[in-house]
Amino acid sequence: MAYYYDEPSRTFNEYLLVPGYSSAECIPSHVSLKTPLVRFKKGETSSIVMNIPMVSAIMQSVSDSNMAIALAIEGGISFIYGSQSVESEAEMVRRVKNYKAGFVTSDANIRPDDTLADVLALKEQFGHSTMPVTDDGTATGKLLGIVTGRDYRVSRMAPDTKVREFMTPFEKLIYAYEGVTLKEANNIIWDHKLNSLPIITKDGHLSHLVFRKDYDADKEHPNSLLDNKKRYVVGAGINTRDYEERVPALVDAGADVLCIDSSEGFSEWQSRTIEWIRARYGEDVKVGAGNVIDREGFRFLANAGADFVKVGIGGGSICITREQKGIGRGQASAVIEVAKARDEYFEETGIYVPICSDGGIVYDHHITLALAMGADFVMLGRYFARFDESPTNKLNINGNYVKEYWGEGSSRARNWQRYDMGGAKKLSFEEGVDSYVPYAGKLADNVAITLNKVRSTMCNCGALTIPELQQKARLTVVSATSIMEGGAHDVILKDKNAVVIK
């Protein structure tokens, strides 16, 4: 007969943390949220350590290059969605890696015979006014000058005015040659009060640009997650069908870590994919796998060589897998069991395989609960879909601003590869919905508030690091009545639009 679990399937909302002793040192500003992303051996350090325990979901409505840049600035990682062409996904990865490298490849270039109208068109397309003028209009042509917003006045110049008539010519430029260090380049920018510094080859061809704003951004965002070349760290989703084509393209584009995007990871398809990556790239290419919800699923993927394991089936706000197929597990129960399996695996093998809680996060405090239960980091979809940086449209519905949000298993995304179990290459039935989420503004503002809550709660538990939280956390199951007690009750909430009667 079938196996029956003794405990019911529980969600994060059924638990509360019980406060522990907090020393005078335990204040939010002292809390470190650093956490490993990929596997490492006992006594060593993970090759990728995030500064915050948050990654964005592998979804069309969540993770593109803009989201990846915004989240990396805050210290987390986006996994760019894989339900698009190989070329398109690789280009998104490349855009992130080129966005901030200290030495930036110029994306908007112009020729001296082009016009002011061409300059304005490029400005509209790329969103900035600094444009090198090269002999062939490419990022590697011979540098002849530069155009910035200070070189022209739209109201006083004809649209057909040639660039050569108003550009700052090469002989008036301050530049540096290839081989200059980033520190030296920034010193030149500072000494000469420049906004940008062209870097050229010995024969005068444009190589890169260095911007003042990037230096300022480094100081303003000390948590930015950068690789060893000072570029933003970015992840990318792959599937178990076209990985032989997709993985090389993403690696060539500069992806720091890959993740197999699947609704159910306890399958031969995932082990085959990981085996192919290991045979071709060894340990150099990092790849996460999932999703699983129990000890057996975790051990299968860990033994297969996954660098991290995603936990969760059916808990996402747009996921209807449990309704459609009757499979899944409460997210809290899944994380607790998989975390125990990870610790057992570490004791047995000396290899630590981080786990990611994917789905089931409704409130900010659920992130802290997931970490306390053993997750090394959390993957969020709905949370990030609400922000300016997500790739979806912002709409006004009945006077309220919302953003579109749809699941990869919806008829809109039609990501059949994510639900692939062999056979026909199609989505047989929906496992996700098409919806809206309340618009919430900028990512940076919201992430700051969320992480302040996480740090504060960790201090209540007497913990200054995530591993310490997992060691010290005490959790209690709550009743339905106590859940109601936890919110505002037995009062009349103030109406902000109420009129005072004198």
Coordinates of C-alpha atoms in Angstrom, one line a residue:
M1 CA 0.0 0.0 0.0
A2 CA 1.0 3.7 -0.4
Y3 CA 3.3 5.3 2.1
Y4 CA 1.7 7.9 4.4
Y5 CA 3.5 10.7 6.2
D6 CA 2.7 11.0 9.9
E7 CA 2.8 14.8 9.9
P8 CA 0.5 17.0 7.9
S9 CA 2.0 19.1 5.1
R10 CA 2.7 22.5 6.7
T11 CA 3.2 26.0 5.3
F12 CA 5.3 28.9 6.6
N13 CA 2.2 30.6 8.0
E14 CA 1.8 27.7 10.5
Y15 CA 5.0 28.6 12.3
L16 CA 6.4 31.3 14.5
L17 CA 9.9 31.9 15.8
V18 CA 10.3 32.0 19.6
P19 CA 12.7 34.8 20.7
G20 CA 16.0 33.8 22.2
Y21 CA 18.6 35.7 24.3
S22 CA 20.0 38.8 22.5
S23 CA 23.3 40.2 23.7
A24 CA 24.2 43.9 23.4
E25 CA 26.2 43.0 20.3
C26 CA 23.1 41.7 18.6
I27 CA 21.9 44.7 16.6
P28 CA 20.6 44.7 13.0
S29 CA 23.7 46.7 11.7
H30 CA 25.9 43.8 12.9
V31 CA 24.0 41.1 11.1
S32 CA 25.6 39.4 8.1
L33 CA 23.3 37.9 5.5
K34 CA 26.1 36.4 3.4
T35 CA 25.3 32.9 2.2
P36 CA 26.8 30.3 -0.1
L37 CA 25.2 29.7 -3.5
V38 CA 27.1 26.6 -4.7
R39 CA 28.5 23.5 -3.1
F40 CA 31.8 23.4 -1.3
K41 CA 33.9 21.0 0.7
K42 CA 34.3 21.0 4.5
G43 CA 36.9 23.6 5.5
E44 CA 36.6 25.5 2.2
T45 CA 34.5 28.4 1.1
S46 CA 31.9 28.4 -1.6
S47 CA 33.2 29.9 -4.9
I48 CA 30.1 32.1 -5.1
V49 CA 28.9 33.7 -1.9
M50 CA 25.9 36.0 -2.1
N51 CA 25.6 39.1 0.1
I52 CA 21.9 38.7 0.6
P53 CA 19.9 35.4 0.6
M54 CA 17.6 36.3 -2.3
V55 CA 17.4 35.2 -5.9
S56 CA 14.8 36.0 -8.5
A57 CA 12.7 33.3 -10.2
I58 CA 13.4 31.8 -13.6
M59 CA 10.3 33.4 -15.1
Q60 CA 9.4 35.5 -18.1
S61 CA 7.5 38.0 -15.9
V62 CA 10.3 38.4 -13.4
S63 CA 14.0 37.9 -14.5
D64 CA 15.5 39.7 -17.5
S65 CA 18.7 41.7 -17.7
N66 CA 17.2 44.8 -16.0
M67 CA 16.1 42.7 -13.0
A68 CA 19.5 41.0 -12.9
I69 CA 21.4 44.3 -12.7
A70 CA 19.1 45.7 -10.1
L71 CA 19.3 42.6 -7.8
A72 CA 23.1 42.2 -8.2
I73 CA 23.5 45.8 -7.1
E74 CA 21.7 44.8 -3.8
G75 CA 23.8 41.7 -3.4
G76 CA 21.6 38.9 -4.8
I77 CA 21.4 37.0 -8.1
S78 CA 18.8 36.8 -10.9
F79 CA 18.3 33.7 -12.9
I80 CA 17.3 34.9 -16.4
Y81 CA 14.4 33.0 -17.8
G82 CA 15.2 30.2 -20.2
S83 CA 11.8 30.0 -22.0
Q84 CA 13.1 32.1 -24.9
S85 CA 15.5 31.5 -27.7
V86 CA 19.1 30.5 -26.9
E87 CA 20.4 33.7 -28.7
S88 CA 18.0 36.0 -26.8
E89 CA 18.9 34.5 -23.3
A90 CA 22.6 34.7 -24.1
E91 CA 22.2 38.3 -25.1
M92 CA 20.5 39.2 -21.8
V93 CA 23.4 37.5 -19.9
R94 CA 25.9 39.4 -22.0
R95 CA 24.1 42.7 -21.4
V96 CA 24.4 42.2 -17.6
K97 CA 28.1 41.2 -17.8
N98 CA 28.9 44.3 -20.0
Y99 CA 26.7 46.7 -18.0
K100 CA 29.3 47.3 -15.3
A101 CA 32.8 46.0 -15.8
G102 CA 34.6 49.1 -14.8
F103 CA 35.8 49.1 -18.4
V104 CA 32.6 49.3 -20.4
T105 CA 32.2 48.3 -24.0
S106 CA 30.4 51.3 -25.6
D107 CA 26.9 50.4 -26.7
A108 CA 26.0 53.7 -28.5
N109 CA 28.5 54.8 -31.2
I110 CA 28.3 57.2 -34.1
R111 CA 30.1 58.3 -37.2
P112 CA 31.2 61.9 -37.9
D113 CA 28.9 62.1 -40.9
D114 CA 25.8 61.1 -39.0
T115 CA 23.5 63.8 -37.8
L116 CA 22.0 65.3 -34.6
A117 CA 18.8 63.3 -35.4
D118 CA 20.9 60.1 -35.3
V119 CA 22.4 61.2 -31.9
L120 CA 18.9 61.8 -30.5
A121 CA 17.7 58.4 -31.8
L122 CA 20.6 56.6 -30.1
K123 CA 20.0 58.5 -26.9
E124 CA 16.3 57.4 -27.0
Q125 CA 17.4 53.8 -27.6
F126 CA 20.1 53.4 -25.0
G127 CA 19.1 56.0 -22.4
H128 CA 22.3 58.0 -22.2
S129 CA 24.0 60.8 -24.0
T130 CA 27.7 59.8 -24.1
M131 CA 28.6 58.5 -27.5
P132 CA 32.1 57.9 -28.9
V133 CA 32.5 59.1 -32.5
T134 CA 34.5 56.5 -34.5
D135 CA 35.4 56.3 -38.1
D136 CA 33.1 53.3 -38.8
G137 CA 30.5 54.0 -36.0
T138 CA 31.4 50.8 -34.1
A139 CA 32.7 50.2 -30.5
T140 CA 36.2 49.3 -31.8
G141 CA 36.6 51.9 -34.6
K142 CA 39.3 54.6 -34.6
L143 CA 38.3 57.2 -32.1
L144 CA 37.7 60.6 -33.7
G145 CA 35.9 62.4 -30.9
I146 CA 33.0 62.1 -28.4
V147 CA 29.5 63.5 -28.1
T148 CA 27.8 64.3 -24.8
G149 CA 24.7 66.2 -23.8
R150 CA 26.9 69.3 -23.4
D151 CA 27.8 69.4 -27.0
Y152 CA 24.5 70.3 -28.5
R153 CA 21.2 72.2 -28.0
V154 CA 18.2 70.7 -29.7
S155 CA 16.3 74.0 -29.6
R156 CA 19.2 75.9 -31.4
M157 CA 20.4 73.3 -33.9
A158 CA 18.9 71.7 -37.0
P159 CA 18.3 67.9 -36.9
D160 CA 20.5 67.4 -39.9
T161 CA 23.6 69.1 -38.3
K162 CA 26.6 66.8 -38.9
V163 CA 28.2 65.2 -35.8
R164 CA 31.6 66.5 -36.9
E165 CA 30.3 70.1 -36.4
F166 CA 29.5 69.8 -32.7
M167 CA 31.5 66.8 -31.3
T168 CA 34.4 67.3 -29.0
P169 CA 37.3 66.3 -31.4
F170 CA 40.0 63.7 -30.4
E171 CA 42.7 66.3 -30.0
K172 CA 40.7 67.9 -27.1
L173 CA 39.9 64.6 -25.4
I174 CA 41.6 63.3 -22.3
Y175 CA 42.0 59.5 -22.7
A176 CA 44.1 56.6 -21.5
Y177 CA 45.7 53.6 -23.2
E178 CA 44.9 49.9 -22.8
G179 CA 46.7 48.5 -19.8
V180 CA 45.7 51.3 -17.4
T181 CA 44.2 49.9 -14.2
L182 CA 40.7 50.8 -13.0
K183 CA 42.1 52.7 -10.1
E184 CA 44.4 54.7 -12.4
A185 CA 41.5 55.4 -14.7
N186 CA 39.3 56.6 -11.8
N187 CA 42.2 58.9 -10.7
I188 CA 42.3 60.5 -14.1
I189 CA 38.6 61.0 -14.1
W190 CA 38.8 62.6 -10.6
D191 CA 41.8 64.8 -11.4
H192 CA 40.3 66.2 -14.7
K193 CA 36.7 66.3 -13.4
L194 CA 35.4 64.0 -16.2
N195 CA 32.2 62.1 -16.5
S196 CA 33.8 59.4 -18.7
L197 CA 37.3 58.4 -19.9
P198 CA 37.9 56.7 -23.3
I199 CA 40.4 53.8 -23.2
I200 CA 42.1 53.4 -26.6
T201 CA 44.6 51.0 -28.2
K202 CA 48.1 52.0 -29.3
D203 CA 46.8 52.6 -32.8
G204 CA 44.0 54.9 -31.6
H205 CA 41.1 52.5 -31.8
L206 CA 38.4 52.7 -29.1
S207 CA 38.6 49.8 -26.5
H208 CA 36.4 50.8 -23.6
L209 CA 34.9 53.6 -21.5
V210 CA 35.2 54.2 -17.8
F211 CA 32.5 56.2 -16.2
R212 CA 32.5 58.4 -13.0
K213 CA 29.0 57.1 -12.2
D214 CA 30.3 53.5 -11.9
Y215 CA 32.8 54.6 -9.3
D216 CA 30.1 56.5 -7.4
A217 CA 27.8 53.5 -7.6
D218 CA 30.5 51.3 -6.0
K219 CA 30.6 53.6 -3.0
E220 CA 26.8 53.8 -2.8
H221 CA 26.2 50.1 -3.1
P222 CA 28.8 48.2 -1.0
N223 CA 26.8 45.0 -1.2
S224 CA 27.0 44.8 -5.0
L225 CA 27.7 41.2 -6.1
L226 CA 30.6 41.3 -8.5
D227 CA 32.9 38.7 -10.2
N228 CA 36.7 38.9 -10.2
K229 CA 36.5 41.3 -13.1
K230 CA 34.2 43.7 -11.3
R231 CA 31.2 42.6 -13.4
Y232 CA 27.8 41.9 -12.0
V233 CA 27.1 38.2 -11.2
V234 CA 24.2 36.7 -13.1
G235 CA 22.5 33.3 -13.4
A236 CA 20.6 31.7 -16.2
G237 CA 17.9 29.1 -16.5
I238 CA 18.3 26.0 -18.7
N239 CA 16.1 23.0 -19.5
T240 CA 16.6 19.3 -20.0
R241 CA 15.9 19.3 -23.7
D242 CA 18.3 21.8 -25.5
Y243 CA 21.1 22.0 -23.0
E244 CA 23.7 20.9 -25.5
E245 CA 23.0 24.1 -27.4
R246 CA 22.0 26.4 -24.6
V247 CA 24.7 25.8 -22.0
P248 CA 27.7 26.6 -24.3
A249 CA 26.0 29.8 -25.5
L250 CA 25.3 31.0 -21.9
V251 CA 28.8 30.0 -20.7
D252 CA 30.3 32.0 -23.6
A253 CA 28.1 35.0 -22.7
G254 CA 29.5 34.9 -19.2
A255 CA 26.8 33.4 -17.0
D256 CA 28.2 32.8 -13.6
V257 CA 25.8 30.0 -12.6
L258 CA 23.1 28.0 -14.3
C259 CA 20.0 26.3 -12.9
I260 CA 17.8 23.6 -14.4
D261 CA 14.3 25.0 -14.5
S262 CA 11.8 22.2 -13.8
S263 CA 8.7 21.7 -11.8
E264 CA 10.0 18.3 -10.6
G265 CA 13.7 17.5 -10.3
F266 CA 13.7 13.9 -9.1
S267 CA 14.2 12.6 -12.6
E268 CA 16.7 11.0 -14.9
W269 CA 16.4 14.0 -17.2
Q270 CA 18.1 16.2 -14.7
S271 CA 20.9 13.7 -13.9
R272 CA 21.6 13.4 -17.7
T273 CA 21.8 17.2 -18.0
I274 CA 24.2 17.5 -15.1
E275 CA 26.3 14.6 -16.3
W276 CA 26.7 16.2 -19.8
I277 CA 27.8 19.5 -18.2
R278 CA 30.3 17.8 -15.9
A279 CA 31.7 15.8 -18.9
R280 CA 32.2 18.9 -20.9
Y281 CA 33.2 21.5 -18.3
G282 CA 34.1 19.6 -15.2
E283 CA 33.5 21.7 -12.0
D284 CA 34.1 25.0 -13.8
V285 CA 30.4 25.5 -14.7
K286 CA 28.1 25.8 -11.7
V287 CA 24.6 24.3 -12.1
G288 CA 21.7 24.1 -9.6
A289 CA 18.9 21.6 -10.0
G290 CA 15.4 20.9 -8.7
N291 CA 12.7 21.1 -7.6
V292 CA 12.4 18.4 -4.9
I293 CA 10.4 18.2 -1.7
D294 CA 11.9 15.3 0.3
R295 CA 15.1 13.6 1.4
E296 CA 15.3 11.1 -1.5
G297 CA 14.9 13.9 -4.1
F298 CA 17.7 15.9 -2.5
R299 CA 20.2 13.0 -2.3
F300 CA 19.5 12.1 -5.9
L301 CA 20.4 15.5 -7.1
A302 CA 23.3 16.0 -4.7
N303 CA 24.8 12.6 -5.9
A304 CA 24.2 13.7 -9.5
G305 CA 26.5 16.7 -8.9
A306 CA 24.1 19.6 -8.5
D307 CA 25.8 22.7 -7.0
F308 CA 22.6 23.7 -5.2
V309 CA 19.1 22.2 -4.9
K310 CA 15.8 24.0 -5.2
V311 CA 13.0 23.0 -2.9
G312 CA 9.3 23.3 -3.5
I313 CA 6.5 22.0 -5.7
G314 CA 3.2 23.8 -6.0
G315 CA 3.7 26.6 -3.5
G316 CA 4.1 29.5 -5.9
S317 CA 1.3 32.1 -5.9
I318 CA 0.7 31.5 -9.7
C319 CA 1.3 27.7 -9.5
I320 CA -1.7 25.4 -9.8
T321 CA 0.2 22.1 -10.0
R322 CA -1.4 20.8 -6.8
E323 CA -4.8 21.6 -8.2
Q324 CA -4.1 20.0 -11.6
K325 CA -2.1 17.0 -10.6
G326 CA -2.5 16.5 -6.9
I327 CA 1.2 16.5 -6.1
G328 CA 3.3 18.7 -3.9
R329 CA 4.0 19.5 -0.3
G330 CA 3.6 22.4 2.1
Q331 CA 6.7 24.5 1.7
A332 CA 7.7 24.5 5.4
S333 CA 7.5 20.7 5.6
A334 CA 9.6 20.4 2.4
V335 CA 12.3 22.8 3.5
I336 CA 12.6 21.2 7.0
E337 CA 13.1 17.6 5.6
V338 CA 15.4 18.7 2.8
A339 CA 17.5 20.7 5.2
K340 CA 18.0 17.7 7.4
A341 CA 19.0 15.7 4.4
R342 CA 21.5 18.3 3.4
D343 CA 23.1 18.2 6.9
E344 CA 23.2 14.4 6.8
Y345 CA 24.9 14.5 3.4
F346 CA 27.5 17.0 4.7
E347 CA 28.3 14.8 7.7
E348 CA 28.6 11.7 5.5
T349 CA 30.6 13.2 2.5
G350 CA 32.1 16.5 3.8
I351 CA 30.3 18.3 0.9
Y352 CA 27.9 21.0 1.6
V353 CA 25.2 21.5 -1.0
P354 CA 23.1 24.7 -0.4
I355 CA 19.4 24.5 -0.7
C356 CA 17.0 27.1 -2.0
S357 CA 13.5 27.5 -0.8
D358 CA 11.4 28.2 -4.0
G359 CA 7.8 29.3 -3.5
G360 CA 5.4 29.8 -0.6
I361 CA 6.7 33.2 0.5
V362 CA 3.7 35.4 1.1
Y363 CA 5.0 37.8 3.8
D364 CA 8.5 39.1 4.5
H365 CA 8.8 37.2 7.7
H366 CA 8.4 33.9 5.7
I367 CA 11.9 34.6 4.4
T368 CA 13.3 34.5 7.9
L369 CA 11.3 31.3 8.7
A370 CA 12.7 29.6 5.6
L371 CA 16.2 30.5 6.6
A372 CA 15.7 29.4 10.1
M373 CA 14.3 26.1 8.9
G374 CA 17.5 25.5 7.0
A375 CA 17.3 27.2 3.6
D376 CA 20.5 28.9 2.5
F377 CA 18.6 31.3 0.3
V378 CA 15.1 31.8 -1.2
M379 CA 13.9 32.2 -4.7
L380 CA 11.1 34.7 -5.2
G381 CA 8.8 35.4 -8.2
R382 CA 5.7 37.4 -7.1
Y383 CA 7.9 39.5 -4.7
F384 CA 10.1 40.8 -7.6
A385 CA 7.4 40.9 -10.2
R386 CA 5.9 43.9 -8.4
F387 CA 8.9 46.2 -9.0
D388 CA 9.8 48.7 -11.7
E389 CA 12.7 46.5 -12.8
S390 CA 10.5 43.5 -13.7
P391 CA 9.9 43.1 -17.5
T392 CA 6.1 43.4 -17.4
N393 CA 3.7 46.2 -18.1
K394 CA 2.4 48.5 -15.3
L395 CA -1.3 49.0 -15.6
N396 CA -4.0 51.0 -13.9
I397 CA -7.0 48.9 -13.0
N398 CA -9.9 50.5 -11.1
G399 CA -7.6 53.2 -9.9
N400 CA -4.9 50.9 -8.6
Y401 CA -1.5 50.3 -10.2
V402 CA -0.6 46.7 -10.9
K403 CA 2.0 44.7 -12.8
E404 CA 1.4 41.7 -14.9
Y405 CA 2.6 38.3 -13.5
W406 CA 2.1 34.9 -15.1
G407 CA 3.4 31.5 -14.4
E408 CA 5.8 29.5 -16.7
G409 CA 3.1 26.8 -16.9
S410 CA 0.4 29.2 -18.0
S411 CA -1.0 29.4 -21.6
R412 CA 0.8 32.7 -21.9
A413 CA 4.3 31.4 -21.2
R414 CA 3.8 27.9 -22.6
N415 CA 7.1 26.8 -21.1
W416 CA 6.5 23.1 -21.9
Q417 CA 10.2 22.3 -21.2
R418 CA 9.7 23.1 -17.5
Y419 CA 7.1 20.4 -17.2
D420 CA 8.6 18.0 -19.7
M421 CA 8.3 14.3 -18.9
G422 CA 9.4 13.1 -22.3
G423 CA 7.2 12.6 -25.3
A424 CA 5.4 15.4 -27.2
K425 CA 7.0 18.8 -27.1
K426 CA 4.0 20.7 -25.9
L427 CA 2.2 21.9 -22.8
S428 CA -0.7 19.4 -22.4
F429 CA -2.5 21.4 -19.7
E430 CA -1.9 24.5 -17.7
E431 CA 0.0 24.4 -14.4
G432 CA 0.1 28.2 -13.9
V433 CA -2.2 31.2 -14.1
D434 CA -2.0 34.7 -15.7
S435 CA -2.5 37.4 -13.1
Y436 CA -1.7 40.8 -11.6
V437 CA 0.3 41.8 -8.5
P438 CA 0.1 45.2 -6.8
Y439 CA 2.7 47.6 -8.1
A440 CA 5.3 48.3 -5.3
G441 CA 7.9 50.7 -6.8
K442 CA 11.7 50.3 -6.9
L443 CA 13.4 47.1 -6.1
A444 CA 16.1 48.7 -3.9
D445 CA 13.6 50.4 -1.6
N446 CA 11.5 47.3 -1.0
V447 CA 14.5 44.9 -0.6
A448 CA 16.0 47.3 2.0
I449 CA 12.7 47.1 4.1
T450 CA 12.5 43.3 3.7
L451 CA 16.0 42.7 4.8
N452 CA 15.7 45.1 7.7
K453 CA 12.9 42.9 9.0
V454 CA 15.0 39.8 8.5
R455 CA 17.9 41.3 10.4
S456 CA 15.7 42.5 13.2
T457 CA 14.1 39.1 13.6
M458 CA 17.5 37.4 13.6
C459 CA 18.6 39.7 16.5
N460 CA 15.4 38.7 18.4
C461 CA 16.7 35.1 18.0
G462 CA 20.2 36.1 19.2
A463 CA 21.7 35.4 15.8
L464 CA 24.2 37.5 13.7
T465 CA 24.6 35.1 10.8
I466 CA 22.3 32.7 8.9
P467 CA 24.1 29.6 10.1
E468 CA 23.8 30.9 13.7
L469 CA 20.1 31.5 13.1
Q470 CA 19.7 27.9 12.0
Q471 CA 21.5 26.7 15.1
K472 CA 19.6 28.9 17.6
A473 CA 16.2 29.2 16.1
R474 CA 13.2 27.8 18.0
L475 CA 10.0 27.3 16.1
T476 CA 6.5 26.6 17.3
V477 CA 3.5 25.4 15.3
V478 CA 0.5 27.9 15.6
S479 CA -3.2 27.2 15.6
A480 CA -5.6 28.8 13.2
T481 CA -6.9 31.0 16.1
S482 CA -3.4 32.2 17.0
I483 CA -2.8 33.1 13.4
M484 CA -5.8 35.4 13.6
E485 CA -4.6 36.8 16.9
G486 CA -1.2 37.7 15.3
G487 CA -2.8 40.4 13.1
A488 CA -4.8 43.6 14.1
H489 CA -8.0 42.5 15.7
D490 CA -10.9 43.8 17.9
V491 CA -10.2 47.4 16.8
I492 CA -11.6 49.7 14.1
L493 CA -8.8 50.5 11.7
K494 CA -8.4 54.2 10.8
D495 CA -9.6 55.3 7.4
K496 CA -7.0 57.6 6.0
N497 CA -9.7 59.5 4.1
A498 CA -11.9 60.0 7.2
V499 CA -13.1 63.6 7.8
V500 CA -12.8 65.1 11.3
I501 CA -16.1 66.6 12.4
K502 CA -15.7 69.5 14.8

